[in-house]
Amino acid sequence: MKTKKKLPALMSAKYRGRTASYGCVLAGWLILEVMMHTGNLSSLFTSLLVPVCCYIVAAIGLNLNVGVSGELNLGQACFMSVGAFTAVCLSGSLARTIPAPLPRLILSILAGALIAAIFGILIGIPVLKLEGDYLAIVTLAFGQIVKSLITNMYLGVDENGFHFSFVDNQVNMAPGGKMLLNGPMGATGTERISTFTAGVILILLALIVVYHLMYSRSGRAIMAARDNRIAAESVGIGIFKTKMLAFAVSSCLAGAAGALYGLNYSTLVPAKFDFNTSILLLVYVVLGGLGNMTGTIVATVVLVLLPELLRSMQDYRMLIYAVVLILIMLLTNNETLKTWVQKLKKRYTAKGGTAHDTES
Amino acid sequence: MLKISDLKVSYGMIEAIKGISFEVNNGEIVTLIGANGAGKTTTMHAISGLLKPRGGSITLDGTELTKLPPHRIVSMGLAQVPEGRRVFAQQTVEENLALGAYSRKDKNETASDLTEVFTLFPRLLERRKQMAGTLSGGEQQMLAMGRALMARPSILLLDEPSMGLSPLLVSEIFHIIEEINRKGTTILLVEQNAKRALAIADRAYVLETGLITLSGTGSELANDERVKKAYLGG
């Protein structure tokens, strides 16, 4: 009886967005697993599976920050970077203590998420107290600072513990020691322990966290603070606290995504997480629709695959990529198309709607 | 009791409020009237914590409010309906009202308060599932007031509730303000519609370019020659 009652509820206006997101991820996962096992997936696509998962998680986090909370963040890639290098260093130094890859992966992702969240909170404390686009400016700068720092960081580990330096030749290690960070070369010789399944689980976890937050009391407060600051303050919402909550969760998810990303490659350079990556993540979010998590997932998949699919066009591929982006922007802003979609929506929604999945 | 003494508020170098003192006793309707730019909204924002005053003190039942952030002031029982019908446009009427009770600790009693708000504003009940942004101006004003009442305030600050509404709706809004007051909520009302405001006010203050120039009971001021000339159209 209970399940019978629950099924239609999953399609109700309140849950439709969530059902779509989870369904989309699970269906994608199933199809890809089948394709992998029957050998229908090229090695290029197989190698893209984990990175796509990472970008989706980071983009979901960014959408919470930009779409739901309404604060522009131009440094999401940098939180990925913090998470990635934390995870790579931890996994590298724990390789002997915990030889099994799975517990080490979980531990590294948790550490990456935690450290990224701490950085998020530290940045948020001064910035989120201000009104306006200060978060965008500060996260932009923070991205550059972190990139420069990691580019100049040398970290090694041996039986005596960690050795750290900002100058190359000062890392004196006992024989048998291992370099974790090599300045501009980044992390090398990382054991590749990320898996596609871990990526899918991380996406699902990210969705659970974000949806739980969005539809809770705090979530409504976050959206209220975005829609109207003065009215939100007048009903007793602490603007700083709500914005901080969204920002911290966003950076935490970026950290987890970065951790998974870092442990997917044997070599990871700090330059990978530069300003361009932050902007790409923002493009996924905006194209997928602010506050719309399913849209973010679809946009991320399409926009990560597109340049790869266009590889045969060689020199023209980024040109075509740009043209496609512009076309999508134009089409989704087309008035006739918009009204048509509205009509379709009305037919399906019939009565009552929800404001949470606002598409712009 | 809300007591304001020697309040000074500045925007940069410009002194908007130059040291005003007034009080609102429990159960009263007190109105602050004045022309555009007299400092009415500034005073309201200073009381509710949206602006930090440069000097003076604001106390609610003896507790100093000037050092507290806005959300703490709300949970102390002082709610504000900001000027210009600021509703959360992308959320439904019901969700807006639920957010009004955000600062409350007694979650179980919000249901009965919701019923009370719907009795006071039957139109909100009809439109409970509708997006707040699609409501008419008058309905949005009612929603903003209902939302403030959901915090179950002991004192309610109303900033220009009649602004931009048709005469019929203005009457309705003022009627509701009296009704809210009858049920035990103290009211501080800021209005440009001085005639209406003075008619329902127990006491009133006239604010002119950052200073209180006149004070008295509602009817005293309504019959004062200077007030008549300046604010009541002769």
PDB file of N, CA and C in Angstrom, chain A residues 217-218 220-221 223-228 230-238 242 353-356 358, chain B residues 45 50 70-71 74 79-80 82 86-92 95 98-103 107 131 147:
ATOM      1  N   ARG A 217      13.809  24.359   5.773  1.00  0.00           N
ATOM      2  CA  ARG A 217      13.579  25.692   6.279  1.00  0.00           C
ATOM      3  C   ARG A 217      14.757  26.603   5.930  1.00  0.00           C
ATOM      4  N   SER A 218      15.969  26.073   6.113  1.00  0.00           N
ATOM      5  CA  SER A 218      17.159  26.873   5.787  1.00  0.00           C
ATOM      6  C   SER A 218      17.196  27.195   4.307  1.00  0.00           C
ATOM      7  N   ARG A 220      14.653  27.578   2.254  1.00  0.00           N
ATOM      8  CA  ARG A 220      13.720  28.664   1.946  1.00  0.00           C
ATOM      9  C   ARG A 220      14.291  30.002   2.417  1.00  0.00           C
ATOM     10  N   ALA A 221      15.003  29.958   3.532  1.00  0.00           N
ATOM     11  CA  ALA A 221      15.635  31.185   4.020  1.00  0.00           C
ATOM     12  C   ALA A 221      16.720  31.654   3.052  1.00  0.00           C
ATOM     13  N   MET A 223      16.808  31.161  -0.178  1.00  0.00           N
ATOM     14  CA  MET A 223      16.170  31.753  -1.359  1.00  0.00           C
ATOM     15  C   MET A 223      15.538  33.096  -1.023  1.00  0.00           C
ATOM     16  N   ALA A 224      15.015  33.215   0.207  1.00  0.00           N
ATOM     17  CA  ALA A 224      14.415  34.487   0.618  1.00  0.00           C
ATOM     18  C   ALA A 224      15.484  35.574   0.667  1.00  0.00           C
ATOM     19  N   ALA A 225      16.658  35.219   1.170  1.00  0.00           N
ATOM     20  CA  ALA A 225      17.748  36.199   1.247  1.00  0.00           C
ATOM     21  C   ALA A 225      18.198  36.621  -0.141  1.00  0.00           C
ATOM     22  N   ARG A 226      18.107  35.696  -1.100  1.00  0.00           N
ATOM     23  CA  ARG A 226      18.460  36.019  -2.478  1.00  0.00           C
ATOM     24  C   ARG A 226      17.411  36.953  -3.097  1.00  0.00           C
ATOM     25  N   ASP A 227      16.115  36.602  -2.893  1.00  0.00           N
ATOM     26  CA  ASP A 227      15.042  37.356  -3.538  1.00  0.00           C
ATOM     27  C   ASP A 227      14.907  38.768  -3.000  1.00  0.00           C
ATOM     28  N   ASN A 228      15.056  38.928  -1.699  1.00  0.00           N
ATOM     29  CA  ASN A 228      14.828  40.246  -1.127  1.00  0.00           C
ATOM     30  C   ASN A 228      15.513  40.361   0.221  1.00  0.00           C
ATOM     31  N   ILE A 230      16.217  42.886   2.304  1.00  0.00           N
ATOM     32  CA  ILE A 230      15.612  43.643   3.411  1.00  0.00           C
ATOM     33  C   ILE A 230      14.433  42.881   4.011  1.00  0.00           C
ATOM     34  N   ALA A 231      13.586  42.307   3.124  1.00  0.00           N
ATOM     35  CA  ALA A 231      12.435  41.554   3.635  1.00  0.00           C
ATOM     36  C   ALA A 231      12.927  40.348   4.432  1.00  0.00           C
ATOM     37  N   ALA A 232      13.988  39.712   3.960  1.00  0.00           N
ATOM     38  CA  ALA A 232      14.512  38.546   4.666  1.00  0.00           C
ATOM     39  C   ALA A 232      15.005  38.946   6.049  1.00  0.00           C
ATOM     40  N   GLU A 233      15.705  40.067   6.115  1.00  0.00           N
ATOM     41  CA  GLU A 233      16.180  40.529   7.420  1.00  0.00           C
ATOM     42  C   GLU A 233      15.002  40.894   8.314  1.00  0.00           C
ATOM     43  N   SER A 234      13.946  41.439   7.699  1.00  0.00           N
ATOM     44  CA  SER A 234      12.817  41.891   8.510  1.00  0.00           C
ATOM     45  C   SER A 234      12.027  40.728   9.094  1.00  0.00           C
ATOM     46  N   VAL A 235      12.154  39.514   8.528  1.00  0.00           N
ATOM     47  CA  VAL A 235      11.470  38.387   9.155  1.00  0.00           C
ATOM     48  C   VAL A 235      12.420  37.603  10.066  1.00  0.00           C
ATOM     49  N   GLY A 236      13.616  38.129  10.227  1.00  0.00           N
ATOM     50  CA  GLY A 236      14.510  37.522  11.203  1.00  0.00           C
ATOM     51  C   GLY A 236      15.462  36.491  10.650  1.00  0.00           C
ATOM     52  N   ILE A 237      15.721  36.546   9.327  1.00  0.00           N
ATOM     53  CA  ILE A 237      16.691  35.624   8.750  1.00  0.00           C
ATOM     54  C   ILE A 237      18.076  36.252   8.855  1.00  0.00           C
ATOM     55  N   GLY A 238      19.032  35.503   9.391  1.00  0.00           N
ATOM     56  CA  GLY A 238      20.400  35.986   9.444  1.00  0.00           C
ATOM     57  C   GLY A 238      21.038  35.791   8.080  1.00  0.00           C
ATOM     58  N   THR A 242      22.876  32.277   6.396  1.00  0.00           N
ATOM     59  CA  THR A 242      22.296  31.490   5.312  1.00  0.00           C
ATOM     60  C   THR A 242      23.232  31.470   4.104  1.00  0.00           C
ATOM     61  N   GLY A 353       2.258  25.026  -8.537  1.00  0.00           N
ATOM     62  CA  GLY A 353       3.600  24.824  -9.047  1.00  0.00           C
ATOM     63  C   GLY A 353       4.585  25.037  -7.939  1.00  0.00           C
ATOM     64  N   THR A 354       5.834  24.808  -8.261  1.00  0.00           N
ATOM     65  CA  THR A 354       6.823  25.043  -7.231  1.00  0.00           C
ATOM     66  C   THR A 354       7.840  26.039  -7.734  1.00  0.00           C
ATOM     67  N   ALA A 355       8.326  26.827  -6.837  1.00  0.00           N
ATOM     68  CA  ALA A 355       9.210  27.901  -7.238  1.00  0.00           C
ATOM     69  C   ALA A 355      10.669  27.504  -7.168  1.00  0.00           C
ATOM     70  N   HIS A 356      10.903  26.276  -6.724  1.00  0.00           N
ATOM     71  CA  HIS A 356      12.297  25.960  -6.421  1.00  0.00           C
ATOM     72  C   HIS A 356      13.136  25.762  -7.664  1.00  0.00           C
ATOM     73  N   THR A 358      13.573  27.255 -10.481  1.00  0.00           N
ATOM     74  CA  THR A 358      13.363  28.396 -11.351  1.00  0.00           C
ATOM     75  C   THR A 358      14.341  28.322 -12.498  1.00  0.00           C
TER      76      THR A 358
ATOM     77  N   HIS B  45      14.377  51.933   9.918  1.00  0.00           N
ATOM     78  CA  HIS B  45      15.499  51.016   9.667  1.00  0.00           C
ATOM     79  C   HIS B  45      16.471  50.988  10.838  1.00  0.00           C
ATOM     80  N   LEU B  50      18.435  47.528  10.608  1.00  0.00           N
ATOM     81  CA  LEU B  50      18.952  47.499   9.238  1.00  0.00           C
ATOM     82  C   LEU B  50      20.003  48.593   9.035  1.00  0.00           C
ATOM     83  N   PRO B  70      19.718  42.545  12.915  1.00  0.00           N
ATOM     84  CA  PRO B  70      18.273  42.560  12.662  1.00  0.00           C
ATOM     85  C   PRO B  70      17.556  41.277  13.091  1.00  0.00           C
ATOM     86  N   HIS B  71      18.160  40.105  12.838  1.00  0.00           N
ATOM     87  CA  HIS B  71      17.403  38.888  13.125  1.00  0.00           C
ATOM     88  C   HIS B  71      17.228  38.669  14.624  1.00  0.00           C
ATOM     89  N   VAL B  74      14.217  40.826  15.670  1.00  0.00           N
ATOM     90  CA  VAL B  74      12.940  40.194  15.342  1.00  0.00           C
ATOM     91  C   VAL B  74      12.570  39.161  16.404  1.00  0.00           C
ATOM     92  N   ALA B  79       8.785  43.278  14.931  1.00  0.00           N
ATOM     93  CA  ALA B  79       8.783  42.921  13.520  1.00  0.00           C
ATOM     94  C   ALA B  79       8.511  44.154  12.680  1.00  0.00           C
ATOM     95  N   GLN B  80       9.095  44.169  11.480  1.00  0.00           N
ATOM     96  CA  GLN B  80       8.917  45.312  10.606  1.00  0.00           C
ATOM     97  C   GLN B  80       8.302  44.888   9.279  1.00  0.00           C
ATOM     98  N   PRO B  82       8.572  46.209   5.831  1.00  0.00           N
ATOM     99  CA  PRO B  82       9.357  47.235   5.142  1.00  0.00           C
ATOM    100  C   PRO B  82       8.546  47.952   4.075  1.00  0.00           C
ATOM    101  N   ARG B  86       7.796  44.406   0.188  1.00  0.00           N
ATOM    102  CA  ARG B  86       8.870  43.477  -0.164  1.00  0.00           C
ATOM    103  C   ARG B  86       8.475  42.053   0.178  1.00  0.00           C
ATOM    104  N   VAL B  87       7.910  41.363  -0.788  1.00  0.00           N
ATOM    105  CA  VAL B  87       7.569  39.944  -0.590  1.00  0.00           C
ATOM    106  C   VAL B  87       8.608  39.106  -1.336  1.00  0.00           C
ATOM    107  N   PHE B  88       8.643  37.811  -1.026  1.00  0.00           N
ATOM    108  CA  PHE B  88       9.549  36.918  -1.750  1.00  0.00           C
ATOM    109  C   PHE B  88       8.806  36.446  -2.989  1.00  0.00           C
ATOM    110  N   ALA B  89       9.062  37.152  -4.106  1.00  0.00           N
ATOM    111  CA  ALA B  89       8.244  36.999  -5.302  1.00  0.00           C
ATOM    112  C   ALA B  89       8.214  35.569  -5.832  1.00  0.00           C
ATOM    113  N   GLN B  90       9.312  34.856  -5.667  1.00  0.00           N
ATOM    114  CA  GLN B  90       9.401  33.530  -6.290  1.00  0.00           C
ATOM    115  C   GLN B  90       8.908  32.418  -5.375  1.00  0.00           C
ATOM    116  N   GLN B  91       8.327  32.785  -4.243  1.00  0.00           N
ATOM    117  CA  GLN B  91       7.796  31.752  -3.363  1.00  0.00           C
ATOM    118  C   GLN B  91       6.291  31.971  -3.208  1.00  0.00           C
ATOM    119  N   THR B  92       5.578  30.904  -2.833  1.00  0.00           N
ATOM    120  CA  THR B  92       4.134  31.020  -2.736  1.00  0.00           C
ATOM    121  C   THR B  92       3.746  31.831  -1.502  1.00  0.00           C
ATOM    122  N   GLU B  95       4.467  29.875   1.571  1.00  0.00           N
ATOM    123  CA  GLU B  95       5.894  29.823   1.912  1.00  0.00           C
ATOM    124  C   GLU B  95       6.373  31.154   2.484  1.00  0.00           C
ATOM    125  N   ALA B  98       5.238  31.174   6.012  1.00  0.00           N
ATOM    126  CA  ALA B  98       6.044  30.263   6.829  1.00  0.00           C
ATOM    127  C   ALA B  98       7.375  30.913   7.191  1.00  0.00           C
ATOM    128  N   LEU B  99       7.938  31.678   6.235  1.00  0.00           N
ATOM    129  CA  LEU B  99       9.206  32.350   6.521  1.00  0.00           C
ATOM    130  C   LEU B  99       9.035  33.428   7.585  1.00  0.00           C
ATOM    131  N   GLY B 100       7.812  33.949   7.680  1.00  0.00           N
ATOM    132  CA  GLY B 100       7.552  34.952   8.717  1.00  0.00           C
ATOM    133  C   GLY B 100       7.790  34.395  10.106  1.00  0.00           C
ATOM    134  N   ALA B 101       7.540  33.096  10.262  1.00  0.00           N
ATOM    135  CA  ALA B 101       7.711  32.457  11.571  1.00  0.00           C
ATOM    136  C   ALA B 101       9.125  31.929  11.748  1.00  0.00           C
ATOM    137  N   TYR B 102      10.034  32.373  10.860  1.00  0.00           N
ATOM    138  CA  TYR B 102      11.401  31.820  10.852  1.00  0.00           C
ATOM    139  C   TYR B 102      12.105  31.954  12.205  1.00  0.00           C
ATOM    140  N   SER B 103      11.898  33.105  12.856  1.00  0.00           N
ATOM    141  CA  SER B 103      12.657  33.354  14.086  1.00  0.00           C
ATOM    142  C   SER B 103      12.021  32.692  15.309  1.00  0.00           C
ATOM    143  N   LYS B 107       7.435  26.033  17.241  1.00  0.00           N
ATOM    144  CA  LYS B 107       6.942  25.679  15.912  1.00  0.00           C
ATOM    145  C   LYS B 107       5.493  25.179  15.918  1.00  0.00           C
ATOM    146  N   MET B 131       2.149  32.284  -6.500  1.00  0.00           N
ATOM    147  CA  MET B 131       3.429  32.954  -6.313  1.00  0.00           C
ATOM    148  C   MET B 131       3.181  34.377  -5.814  1.00  0.00           C
ATOM    149  N   ARG B 147       2.928  38.257   6.984  1.00  0.00           N
ATOM    150  CA  ARG B 147       4.209  37.608   7.224  1.00  0.00           C
ATOM    151  C   ARG B 147       4.855  38.134   8.507  1.00  0.00           C
TER     152      ARG B 147
END
